[in-house]
Short mmCIF file of C-alpha atoms in Angstrom, two decimals:
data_model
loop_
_atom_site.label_atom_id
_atom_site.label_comp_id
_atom_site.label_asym_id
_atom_site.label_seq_id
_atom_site.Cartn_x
_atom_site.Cartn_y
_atom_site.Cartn_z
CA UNK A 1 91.17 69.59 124.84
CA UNK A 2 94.92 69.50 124.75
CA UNK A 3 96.86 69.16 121.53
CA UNK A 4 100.52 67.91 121.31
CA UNK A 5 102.11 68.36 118.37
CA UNK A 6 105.22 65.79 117.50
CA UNK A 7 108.07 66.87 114.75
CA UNK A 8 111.18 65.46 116.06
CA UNK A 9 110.96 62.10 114.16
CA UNK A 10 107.51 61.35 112.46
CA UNK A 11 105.00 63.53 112.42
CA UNK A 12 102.84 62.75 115.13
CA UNK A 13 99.27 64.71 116.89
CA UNK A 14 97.76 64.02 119.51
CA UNK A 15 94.85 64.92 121.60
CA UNK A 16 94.27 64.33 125.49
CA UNK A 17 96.94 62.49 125.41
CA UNK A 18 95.66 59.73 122.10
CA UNK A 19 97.36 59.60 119.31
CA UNK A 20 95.37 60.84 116.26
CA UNK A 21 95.42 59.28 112.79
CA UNK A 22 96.98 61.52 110.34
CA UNK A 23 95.52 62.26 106.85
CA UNK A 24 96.97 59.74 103.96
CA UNK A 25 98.06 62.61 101.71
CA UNK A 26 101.79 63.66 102.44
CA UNK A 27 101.30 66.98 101.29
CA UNK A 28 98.35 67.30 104.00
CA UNK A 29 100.10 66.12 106.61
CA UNK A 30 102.86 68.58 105.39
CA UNK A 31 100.94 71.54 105.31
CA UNK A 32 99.92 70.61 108.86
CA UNK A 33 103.72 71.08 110.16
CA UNK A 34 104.04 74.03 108.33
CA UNK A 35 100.88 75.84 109.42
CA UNK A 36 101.50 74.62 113.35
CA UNK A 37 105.02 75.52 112.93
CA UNK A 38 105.52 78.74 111.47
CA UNK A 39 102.34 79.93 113.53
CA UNK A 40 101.64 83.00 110.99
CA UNK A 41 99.49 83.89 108.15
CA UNK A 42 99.71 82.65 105.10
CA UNK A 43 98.58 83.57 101.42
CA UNK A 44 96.47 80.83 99.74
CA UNK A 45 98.53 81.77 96.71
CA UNK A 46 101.67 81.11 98.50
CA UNK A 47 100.39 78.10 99.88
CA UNK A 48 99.15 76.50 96.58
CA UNK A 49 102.95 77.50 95.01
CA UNK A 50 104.55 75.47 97.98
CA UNK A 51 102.90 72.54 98.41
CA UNK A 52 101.49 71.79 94.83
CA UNK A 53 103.37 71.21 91.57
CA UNK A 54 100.28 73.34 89.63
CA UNK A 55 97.88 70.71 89.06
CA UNK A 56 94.88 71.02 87.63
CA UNK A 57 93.64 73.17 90.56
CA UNK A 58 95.37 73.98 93.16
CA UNK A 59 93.38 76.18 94.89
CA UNK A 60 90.68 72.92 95.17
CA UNK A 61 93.72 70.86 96.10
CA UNK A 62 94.76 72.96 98.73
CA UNK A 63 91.10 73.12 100.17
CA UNK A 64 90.41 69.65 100.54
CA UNK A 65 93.73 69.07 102.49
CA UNK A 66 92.26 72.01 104.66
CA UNK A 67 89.38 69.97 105.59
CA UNK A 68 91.72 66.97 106.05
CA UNK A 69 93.46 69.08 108.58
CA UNK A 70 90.34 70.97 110.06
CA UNK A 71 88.76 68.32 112.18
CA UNK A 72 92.40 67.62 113.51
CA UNK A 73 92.90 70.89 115.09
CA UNK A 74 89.20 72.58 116.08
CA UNK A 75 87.19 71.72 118.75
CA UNK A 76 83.60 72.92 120.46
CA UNK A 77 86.25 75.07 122.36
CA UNK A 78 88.49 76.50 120.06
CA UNK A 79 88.99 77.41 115.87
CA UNK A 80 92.41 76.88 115.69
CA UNK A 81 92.45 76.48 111.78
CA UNK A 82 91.53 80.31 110.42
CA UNK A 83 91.10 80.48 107.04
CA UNK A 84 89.26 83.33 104.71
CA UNK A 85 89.54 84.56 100.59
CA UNK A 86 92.83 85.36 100.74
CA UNK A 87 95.03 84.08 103.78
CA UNK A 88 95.20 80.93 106.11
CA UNK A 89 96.65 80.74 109.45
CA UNK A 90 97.07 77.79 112.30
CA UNK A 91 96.63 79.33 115.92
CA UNK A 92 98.96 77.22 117.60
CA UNK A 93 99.47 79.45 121.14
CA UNK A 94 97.62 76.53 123.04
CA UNK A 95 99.15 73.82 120.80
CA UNK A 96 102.41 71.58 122.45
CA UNK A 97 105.38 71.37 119.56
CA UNK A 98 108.11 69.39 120.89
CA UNK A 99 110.62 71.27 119.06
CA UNK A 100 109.87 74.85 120.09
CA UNK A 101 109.83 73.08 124.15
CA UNK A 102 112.97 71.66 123.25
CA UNK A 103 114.37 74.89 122.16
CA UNK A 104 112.50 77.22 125.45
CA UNK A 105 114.44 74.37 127.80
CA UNK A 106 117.72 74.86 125.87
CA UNK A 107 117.97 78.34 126.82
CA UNK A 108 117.68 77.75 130.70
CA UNK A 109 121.05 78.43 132.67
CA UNK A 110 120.18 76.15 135.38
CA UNK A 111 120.63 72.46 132.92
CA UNK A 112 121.93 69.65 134.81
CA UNK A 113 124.55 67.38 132.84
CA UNK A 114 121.47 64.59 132.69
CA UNK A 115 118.69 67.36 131.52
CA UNK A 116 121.41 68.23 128.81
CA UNK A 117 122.12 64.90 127.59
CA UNK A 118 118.13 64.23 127.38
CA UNK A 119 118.21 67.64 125.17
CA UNK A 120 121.32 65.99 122.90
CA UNK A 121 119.22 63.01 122.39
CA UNK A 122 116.06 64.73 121.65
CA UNK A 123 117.30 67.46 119.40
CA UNK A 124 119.22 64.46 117.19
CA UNK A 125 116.09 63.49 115.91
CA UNK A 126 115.19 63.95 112.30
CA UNK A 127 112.75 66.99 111.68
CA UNK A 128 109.46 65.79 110.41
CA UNK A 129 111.01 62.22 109.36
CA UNK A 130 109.74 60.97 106.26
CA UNK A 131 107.94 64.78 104.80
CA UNK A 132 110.25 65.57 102.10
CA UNK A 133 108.39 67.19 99.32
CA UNK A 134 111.53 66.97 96.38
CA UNK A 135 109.63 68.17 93.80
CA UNK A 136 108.22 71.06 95.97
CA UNK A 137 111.25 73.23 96.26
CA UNK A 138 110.27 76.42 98.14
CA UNK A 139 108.83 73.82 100.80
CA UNK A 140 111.91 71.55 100.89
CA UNK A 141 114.11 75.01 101.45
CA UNK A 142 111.87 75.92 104.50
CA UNK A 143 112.24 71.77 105.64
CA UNK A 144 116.23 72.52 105.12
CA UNK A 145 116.69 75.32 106.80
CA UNK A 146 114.56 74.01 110.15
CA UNK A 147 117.00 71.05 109.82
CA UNK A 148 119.85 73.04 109.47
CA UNK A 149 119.00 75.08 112.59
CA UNK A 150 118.10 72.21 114.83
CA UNK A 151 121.87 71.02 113.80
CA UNK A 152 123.34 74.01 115.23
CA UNK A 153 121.21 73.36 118.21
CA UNK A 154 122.51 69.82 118.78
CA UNK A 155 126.06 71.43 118.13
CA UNK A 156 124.98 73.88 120.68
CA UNK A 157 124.14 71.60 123.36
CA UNK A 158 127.13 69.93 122.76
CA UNK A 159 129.42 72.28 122.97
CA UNK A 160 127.87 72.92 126.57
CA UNK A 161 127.94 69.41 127.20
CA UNK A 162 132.12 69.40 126.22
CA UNK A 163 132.13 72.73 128.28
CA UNK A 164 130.85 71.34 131.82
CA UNK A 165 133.21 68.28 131.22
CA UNK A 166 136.21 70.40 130.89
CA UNK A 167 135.39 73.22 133.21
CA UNK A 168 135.97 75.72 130.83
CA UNK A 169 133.86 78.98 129.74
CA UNK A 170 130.68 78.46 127.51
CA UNK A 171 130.94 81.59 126.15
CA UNK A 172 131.68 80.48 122.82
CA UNK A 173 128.69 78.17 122.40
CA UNK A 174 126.31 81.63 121.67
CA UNK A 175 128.00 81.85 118.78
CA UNK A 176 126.01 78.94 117.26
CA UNK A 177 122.66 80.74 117.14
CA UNK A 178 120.49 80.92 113.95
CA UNK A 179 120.95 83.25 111.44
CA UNK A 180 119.21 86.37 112.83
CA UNK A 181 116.83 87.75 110.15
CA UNK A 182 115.16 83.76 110.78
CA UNK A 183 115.02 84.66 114.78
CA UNK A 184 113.45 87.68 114.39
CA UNK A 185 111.00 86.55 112.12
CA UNK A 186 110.05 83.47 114.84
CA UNK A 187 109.77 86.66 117.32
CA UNK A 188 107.39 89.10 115.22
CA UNK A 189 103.90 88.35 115.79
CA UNK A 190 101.47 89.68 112.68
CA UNK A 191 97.90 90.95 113.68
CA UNK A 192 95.55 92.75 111.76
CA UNK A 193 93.27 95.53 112.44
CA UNK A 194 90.22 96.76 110.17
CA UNK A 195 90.58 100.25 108.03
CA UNK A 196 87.16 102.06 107.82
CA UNK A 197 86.32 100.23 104.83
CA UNK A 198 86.55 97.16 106.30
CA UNK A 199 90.17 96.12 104.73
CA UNK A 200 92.23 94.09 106.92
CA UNK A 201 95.64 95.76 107.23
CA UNK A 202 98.55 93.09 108.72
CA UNK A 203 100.96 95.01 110.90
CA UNK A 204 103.94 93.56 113.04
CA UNK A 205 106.35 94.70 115.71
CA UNK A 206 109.56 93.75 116.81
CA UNK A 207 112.18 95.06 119.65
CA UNK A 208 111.94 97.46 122.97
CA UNK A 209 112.83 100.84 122.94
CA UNK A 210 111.58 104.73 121.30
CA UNK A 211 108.47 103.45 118.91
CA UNK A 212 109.41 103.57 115.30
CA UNK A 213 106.72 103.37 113.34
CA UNK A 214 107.52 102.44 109.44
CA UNK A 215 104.81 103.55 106.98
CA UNK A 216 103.83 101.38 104.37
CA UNK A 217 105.43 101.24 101.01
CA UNK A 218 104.84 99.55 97.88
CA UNK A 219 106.71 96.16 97.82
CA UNK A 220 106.64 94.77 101.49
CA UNK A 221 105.71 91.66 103.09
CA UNK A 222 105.98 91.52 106.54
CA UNK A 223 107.08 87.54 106.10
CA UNK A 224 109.44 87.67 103.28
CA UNK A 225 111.09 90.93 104.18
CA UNK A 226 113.24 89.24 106.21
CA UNK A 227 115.18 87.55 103.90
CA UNK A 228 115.44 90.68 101.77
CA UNK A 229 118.83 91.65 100.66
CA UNK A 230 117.29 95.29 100.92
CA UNK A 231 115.54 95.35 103.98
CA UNK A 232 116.03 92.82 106.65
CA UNK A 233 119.78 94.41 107.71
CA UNK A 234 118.07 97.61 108.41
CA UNK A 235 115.18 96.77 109.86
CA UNK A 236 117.13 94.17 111.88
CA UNK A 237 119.74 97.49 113.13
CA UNK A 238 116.47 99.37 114.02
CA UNK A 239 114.60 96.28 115.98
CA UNK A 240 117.68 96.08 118.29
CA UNK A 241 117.34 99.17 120.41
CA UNK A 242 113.80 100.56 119.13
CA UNK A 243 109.80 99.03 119.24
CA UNK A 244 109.80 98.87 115.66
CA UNK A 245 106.42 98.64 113.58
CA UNK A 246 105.76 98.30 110.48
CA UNK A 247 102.38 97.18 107.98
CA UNK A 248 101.96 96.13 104.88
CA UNK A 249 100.22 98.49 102.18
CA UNK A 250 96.73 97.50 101.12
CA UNK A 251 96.43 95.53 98.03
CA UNK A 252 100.04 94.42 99.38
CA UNK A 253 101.92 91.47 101.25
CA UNK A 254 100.06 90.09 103.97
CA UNK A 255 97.25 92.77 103.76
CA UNK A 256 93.71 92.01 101.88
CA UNK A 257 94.11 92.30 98.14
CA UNK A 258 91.35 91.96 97.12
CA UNK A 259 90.02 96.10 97.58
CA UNK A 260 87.97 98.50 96.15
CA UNK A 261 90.44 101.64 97.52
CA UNK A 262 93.67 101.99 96.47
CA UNK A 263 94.22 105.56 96.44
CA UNK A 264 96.37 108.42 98.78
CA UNK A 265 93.76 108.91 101.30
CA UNK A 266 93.51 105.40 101.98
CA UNK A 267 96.96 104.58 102.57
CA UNK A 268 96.95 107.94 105.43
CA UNK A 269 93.98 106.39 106.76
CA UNK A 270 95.59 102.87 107.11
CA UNK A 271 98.28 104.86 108.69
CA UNK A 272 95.98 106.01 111.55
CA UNK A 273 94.60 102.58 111.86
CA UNK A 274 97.59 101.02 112.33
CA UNK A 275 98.55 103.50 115.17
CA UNK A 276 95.28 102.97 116.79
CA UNK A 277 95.54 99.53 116.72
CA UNK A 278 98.80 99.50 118.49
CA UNK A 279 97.79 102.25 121.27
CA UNK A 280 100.68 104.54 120.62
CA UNK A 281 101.00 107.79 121.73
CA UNK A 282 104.54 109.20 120.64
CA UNK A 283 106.21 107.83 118.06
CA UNK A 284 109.17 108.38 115.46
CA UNK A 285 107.53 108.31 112.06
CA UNK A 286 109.84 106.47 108.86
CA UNK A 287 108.65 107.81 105.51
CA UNK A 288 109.79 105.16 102.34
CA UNK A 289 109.54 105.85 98.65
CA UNK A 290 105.80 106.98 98.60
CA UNK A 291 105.32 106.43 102.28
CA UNK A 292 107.44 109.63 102.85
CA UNK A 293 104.41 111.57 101.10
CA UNK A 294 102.32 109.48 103.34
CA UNK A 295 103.95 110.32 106.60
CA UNK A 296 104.24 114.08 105.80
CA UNK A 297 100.05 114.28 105.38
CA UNK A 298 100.28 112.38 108.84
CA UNK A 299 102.86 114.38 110.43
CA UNK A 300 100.66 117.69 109.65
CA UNK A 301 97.26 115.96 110.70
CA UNK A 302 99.09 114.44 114.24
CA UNK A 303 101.56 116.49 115.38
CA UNK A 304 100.99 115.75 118.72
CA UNK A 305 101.89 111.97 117.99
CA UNK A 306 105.33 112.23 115.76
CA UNK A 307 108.39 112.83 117.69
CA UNK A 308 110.14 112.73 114.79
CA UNK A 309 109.73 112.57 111.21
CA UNK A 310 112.54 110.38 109.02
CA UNK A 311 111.74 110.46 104.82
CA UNK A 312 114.02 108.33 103.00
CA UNK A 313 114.05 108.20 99.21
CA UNK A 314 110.61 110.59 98.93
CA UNK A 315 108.45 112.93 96.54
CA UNK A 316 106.20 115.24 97.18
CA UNK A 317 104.94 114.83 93.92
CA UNK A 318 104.35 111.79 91.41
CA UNK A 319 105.85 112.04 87.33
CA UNK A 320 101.79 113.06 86.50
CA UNK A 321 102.58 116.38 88.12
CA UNK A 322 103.95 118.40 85.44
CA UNK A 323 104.52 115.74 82.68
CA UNK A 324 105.70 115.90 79.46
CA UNK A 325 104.55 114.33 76.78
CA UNK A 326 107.27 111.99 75.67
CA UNK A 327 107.39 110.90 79.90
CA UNK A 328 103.69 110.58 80.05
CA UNK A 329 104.08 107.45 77.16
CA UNK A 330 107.28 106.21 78.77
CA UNK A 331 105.77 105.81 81.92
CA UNK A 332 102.07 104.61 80.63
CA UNK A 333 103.76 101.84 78.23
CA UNK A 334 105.85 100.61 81.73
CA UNK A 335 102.32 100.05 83.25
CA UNK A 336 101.08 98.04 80.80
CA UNK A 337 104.30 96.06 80.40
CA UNK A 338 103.73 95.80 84.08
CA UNK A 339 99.80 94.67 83.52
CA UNK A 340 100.81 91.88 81.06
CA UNK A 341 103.92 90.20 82.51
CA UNK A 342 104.29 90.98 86.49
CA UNK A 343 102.82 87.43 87.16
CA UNK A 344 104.39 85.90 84.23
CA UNK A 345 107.74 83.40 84.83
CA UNK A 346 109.95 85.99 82.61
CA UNK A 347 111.49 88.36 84.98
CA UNK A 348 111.93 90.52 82.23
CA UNK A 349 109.00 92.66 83.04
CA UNK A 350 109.88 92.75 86.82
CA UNK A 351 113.43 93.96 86.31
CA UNK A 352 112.47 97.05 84.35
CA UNK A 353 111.92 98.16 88.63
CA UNK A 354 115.12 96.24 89.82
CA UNK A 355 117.12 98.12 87.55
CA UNK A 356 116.16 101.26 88.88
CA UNK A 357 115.73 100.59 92.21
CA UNK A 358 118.82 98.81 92.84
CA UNK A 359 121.40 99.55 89.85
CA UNK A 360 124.26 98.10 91.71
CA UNK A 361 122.48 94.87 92.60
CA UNK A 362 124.65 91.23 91.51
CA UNK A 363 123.11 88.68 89.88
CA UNK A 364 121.73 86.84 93.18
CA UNK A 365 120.31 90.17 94.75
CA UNK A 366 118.38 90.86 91.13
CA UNK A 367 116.90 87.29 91.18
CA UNK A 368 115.66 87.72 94.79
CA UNK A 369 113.90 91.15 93.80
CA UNK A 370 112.51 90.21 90.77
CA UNK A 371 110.45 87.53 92.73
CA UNK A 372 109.96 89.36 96.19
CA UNK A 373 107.75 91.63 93.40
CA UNK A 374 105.64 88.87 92.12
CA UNK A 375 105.10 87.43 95.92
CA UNK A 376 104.00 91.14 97.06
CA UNK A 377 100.84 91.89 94.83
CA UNK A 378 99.20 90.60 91.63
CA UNK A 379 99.76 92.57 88.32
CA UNK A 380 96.31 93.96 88.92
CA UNK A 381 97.34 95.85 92.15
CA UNK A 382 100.85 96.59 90.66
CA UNK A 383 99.65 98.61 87.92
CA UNK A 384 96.74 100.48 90.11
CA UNK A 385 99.44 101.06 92.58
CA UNK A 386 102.05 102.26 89.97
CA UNK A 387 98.76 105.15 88.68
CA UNK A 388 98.53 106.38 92.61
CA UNK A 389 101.46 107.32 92.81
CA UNK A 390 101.84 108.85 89.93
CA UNK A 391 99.21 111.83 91.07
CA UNK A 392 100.62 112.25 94.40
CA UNK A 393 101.07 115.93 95.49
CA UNK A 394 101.55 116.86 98.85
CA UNK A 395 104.14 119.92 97.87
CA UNK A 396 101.45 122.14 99.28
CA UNK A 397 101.45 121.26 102.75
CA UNK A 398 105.18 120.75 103.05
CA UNK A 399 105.48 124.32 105.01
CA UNK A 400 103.04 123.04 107.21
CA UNK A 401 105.19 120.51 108.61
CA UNK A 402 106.15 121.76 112.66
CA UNK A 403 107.97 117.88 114.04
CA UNK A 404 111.54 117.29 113.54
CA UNK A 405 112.27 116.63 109.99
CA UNK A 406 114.92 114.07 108.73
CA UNK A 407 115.49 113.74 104.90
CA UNK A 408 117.53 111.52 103.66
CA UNK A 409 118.20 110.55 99.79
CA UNK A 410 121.05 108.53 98.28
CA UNK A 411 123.05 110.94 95.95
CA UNK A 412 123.02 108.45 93.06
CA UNK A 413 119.20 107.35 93.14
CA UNK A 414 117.89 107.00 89.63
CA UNK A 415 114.17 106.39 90.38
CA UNK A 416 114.03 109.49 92.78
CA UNK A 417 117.02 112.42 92.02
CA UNK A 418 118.48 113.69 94.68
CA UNK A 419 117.44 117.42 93.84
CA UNK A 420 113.66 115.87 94.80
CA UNK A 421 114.98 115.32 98.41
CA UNK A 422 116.80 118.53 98.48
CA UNK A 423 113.75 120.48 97.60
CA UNK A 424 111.70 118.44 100.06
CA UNK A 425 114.23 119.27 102.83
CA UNK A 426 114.06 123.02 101.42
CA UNK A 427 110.51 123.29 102.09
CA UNK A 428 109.82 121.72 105.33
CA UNK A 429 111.01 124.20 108.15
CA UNK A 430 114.10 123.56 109.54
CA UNK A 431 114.15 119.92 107.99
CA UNK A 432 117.73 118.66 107.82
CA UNK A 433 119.44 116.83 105.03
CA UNK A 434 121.77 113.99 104.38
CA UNK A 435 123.10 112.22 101.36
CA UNK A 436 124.21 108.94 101.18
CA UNK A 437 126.75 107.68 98.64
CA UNK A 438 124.80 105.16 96.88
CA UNK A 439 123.20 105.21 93.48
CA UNK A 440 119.83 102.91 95.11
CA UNK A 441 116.39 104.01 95.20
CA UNK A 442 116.13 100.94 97.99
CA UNK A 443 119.32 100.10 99.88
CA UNK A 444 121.82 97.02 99.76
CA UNK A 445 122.42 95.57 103.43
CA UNK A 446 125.85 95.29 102.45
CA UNK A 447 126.77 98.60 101.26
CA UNK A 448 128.08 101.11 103.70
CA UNK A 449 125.50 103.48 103.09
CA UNK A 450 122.96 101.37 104.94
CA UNK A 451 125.04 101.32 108.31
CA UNK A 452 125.03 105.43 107.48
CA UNK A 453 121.42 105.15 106.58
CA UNK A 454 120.54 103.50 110.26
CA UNK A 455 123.65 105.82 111.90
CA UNK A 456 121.82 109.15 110.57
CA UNK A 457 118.35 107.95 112.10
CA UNK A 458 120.39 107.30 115.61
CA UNK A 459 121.61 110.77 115.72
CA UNK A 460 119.01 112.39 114.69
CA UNK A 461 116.69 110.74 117.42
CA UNK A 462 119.31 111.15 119.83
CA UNK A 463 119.17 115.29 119.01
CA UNK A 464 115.61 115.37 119.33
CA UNK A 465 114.34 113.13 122.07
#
């Protein structure tokens, strides 16, 4: 059975070539486009906050447009619509979207002036005609910013059109591309492999090139770190020259939640899986926070497989190790400020983190974190998390290190002090150093230390191929 999905104009499906009734229910018929569209996996949390207005239950509400949809999609042949506890995701690699053909032709060199002019027409139809949610925000900001884009197609293919009538260069017309952070995160594909204890871990990759392989870190999502203020610039730098992989933590973003194992051993374990999964053999290894700890245990147990190893922002022990009194309260009293309001709609709680992990943040970068914390994990997870690390201690097996050691720390961070990464650097052999001049446990894009962060990662790769 074909399917043929329609979004320029009204929503239309069809199968074998019929044309399909759609469901009554708006929202159903929107979560259809979204699900076909984005092609990814979803968090029935997520879902429930962008298509429902909390009623009464949204989980139930959100199931019975599911089985609205269901029948639509599967066949004797083919489950198209995957769902489980915790995510739901629309296989759409054998399903037609006019749009996505529209924009694969678009890119051919080879357009006559009538093939371009059937493009124009095409591409100045609405986007799903008729499906705006207005009192579903977070959906009507994904429906904006597809509009948006397909705009700067149409001025895109006009601009060619203008540039074959006037027998000038089209040079300029490239310029008109999508904002890149939304391109690469059409490109990624997210797959999941299964840890020994049967916890699905979501991993992506991105890019050609040396393999860089980022170890998970609390506060990822392999969907929304995209749009981060902190992230997407530099994992955008990395993804243009390198095969760049990365997976979200257990308990974490796209990953299973619901788990029984949150602990130091798993997340080295899920390390392993995650390089099994993805057949590599030689790799560059990116440390993170907590992952650095992470990636030093897998550094000693794989030499063989790290080509190099790059810590960022790292401990080699957590604030249980050593303690005082007076910090033992500080720091117990955050996680159960962090137990009763992570979930809450007061960022309060949440920016007790953004302050120290990003002092220098404005206003609009604080907002963004605060929320990208709540969308991560549940409180739950946050404060189990926040007690692992807190008994990490790898300072022992720091000597034992024998790859290529990066460390890098910001001079200013106030979550991790810098003498941390300079005693680190001290006790792996031959480990080099660099400080960056920012006071961030997590780096700005648009602060200069970031382009040195990414610069420092070059060189050292380049030194030891």
């Amino acid at each position: 059975m074909t399917i043929a999905i329609n979004m320029l104009g009204k929503l239309e499906l069809r199968r074998d070539g019929t044309v399909i009734p759609m469901p009554a229910s708006k929202r159903s018929r929107a979560l259809l486009a979204y699900l076909a569209f984005t092609a990814r996996p979803h968090r029935r949390d997520r879902l429930c906050e962008v298509f429902w207005e909390i009623p009464d239950d949204p989980k139930g509400a959100l199931r019975w447009s599911l089985s609205k949809i269901r029948p639509l999609v599967n066949d004797t042949a083919a489950e198209r619509l995957q769902a489980d506890r915790e995510r739901v995701s629309l296989i759409s690699s054998d399903i037609s979207i006019d749009l996505h053909q529209l924009k694969a032709d678009s890119q051919r060199n080879d357009l006559s002036i009538a093939e371009l002019e059937g493009l124009l027409q095409q591409s100045q139809q609405p986007f799903l005609q008729g499906l705006d949610l207005p009192d579903q925000s977070l959906f009507q900001d994904w429906l904006t910013a597809e509009r948006n884009e397909l705009q700067q197609l149409t001025a895109k293919l006009q601009a060619r059109l203008a540039s074959y009538a006037m027998l000038v260069s089209t040079d300029n017309w490239h310029n008109l591309e999508p904002p890149a952070s939304r391109e690469l995160l059409a490109r990624q594909k997210v797959q999941f492999c299964t840890a020994h204890d049967g916890v699905r871990i979501a991993y992506a990759s991105l890019g050609k090139g040396p393999t860089i392989v980022k170890a998970a870190n609390w506060l990822s999502h392999l969907e929304h770190d995209w749009d981060a203020p902190i992230w997407s610039p530099l994992f955008r730098d990395l993804a243009a020259d390198h095969h760049f992989v990365r997976y979200d933590e257990r308990g974490n973003g796209l990953s299973d939640w619901d788990v029984a194992d949150i602990s130091f051993d798993a997340f080295v374990t899920d390390l392993e899986t995650v390089v099994d999964a993805n057949k590599l053999d030689k790799f560059a290894l990116l440390g993170i926070s907590q992952g650095a700890a992470v990636s030093i245990e897998y550094a000693i147990r794989y030499p063989e497989k790290v080509s190099q190893l790059i810590l960022f922002g790292g401990y080699a022990a957590g604030w249980r190790i050593g303690a005082t009194e007076d910090l033992t309260k500080e720091r117990e009293a955050v996680m159960t400020l962090t137990a009763v309001g992570w979930g809450t709609d007061n960022p309060a709680y949440r920016q007790i983190f953004s302050s120290t992990f990003m002092p220098d943040a404005n206003e609009a970068e604080f907002n963004w974190f605060n929320d990208f914390q709540r969308l991560t994990t549940s409180a739950e997870n946050a404060v189990r998390f926040l007690s692992v690390f807190a008994d990490i201690d790898v300072r022992h097996r720091l000597a034992q290190v024998k790859v290529p050691t990066l460390v890098i720390h910001a001079m200013g961070d106030q979550r991790i002090p810098i003498n941390v990464g300079r005693s680190i650097a001290a006790a792996i052999p031959n480990a080099e150093f660099v400080g960056l001049e920012s006071n961030g446990h997590l780096l700005l894009g648009r602060e200069p230390a970031s382009k040195a962060f990414v610069d420092a990662i070059r060189d050292f790769m380049a030194r030891h191929p």
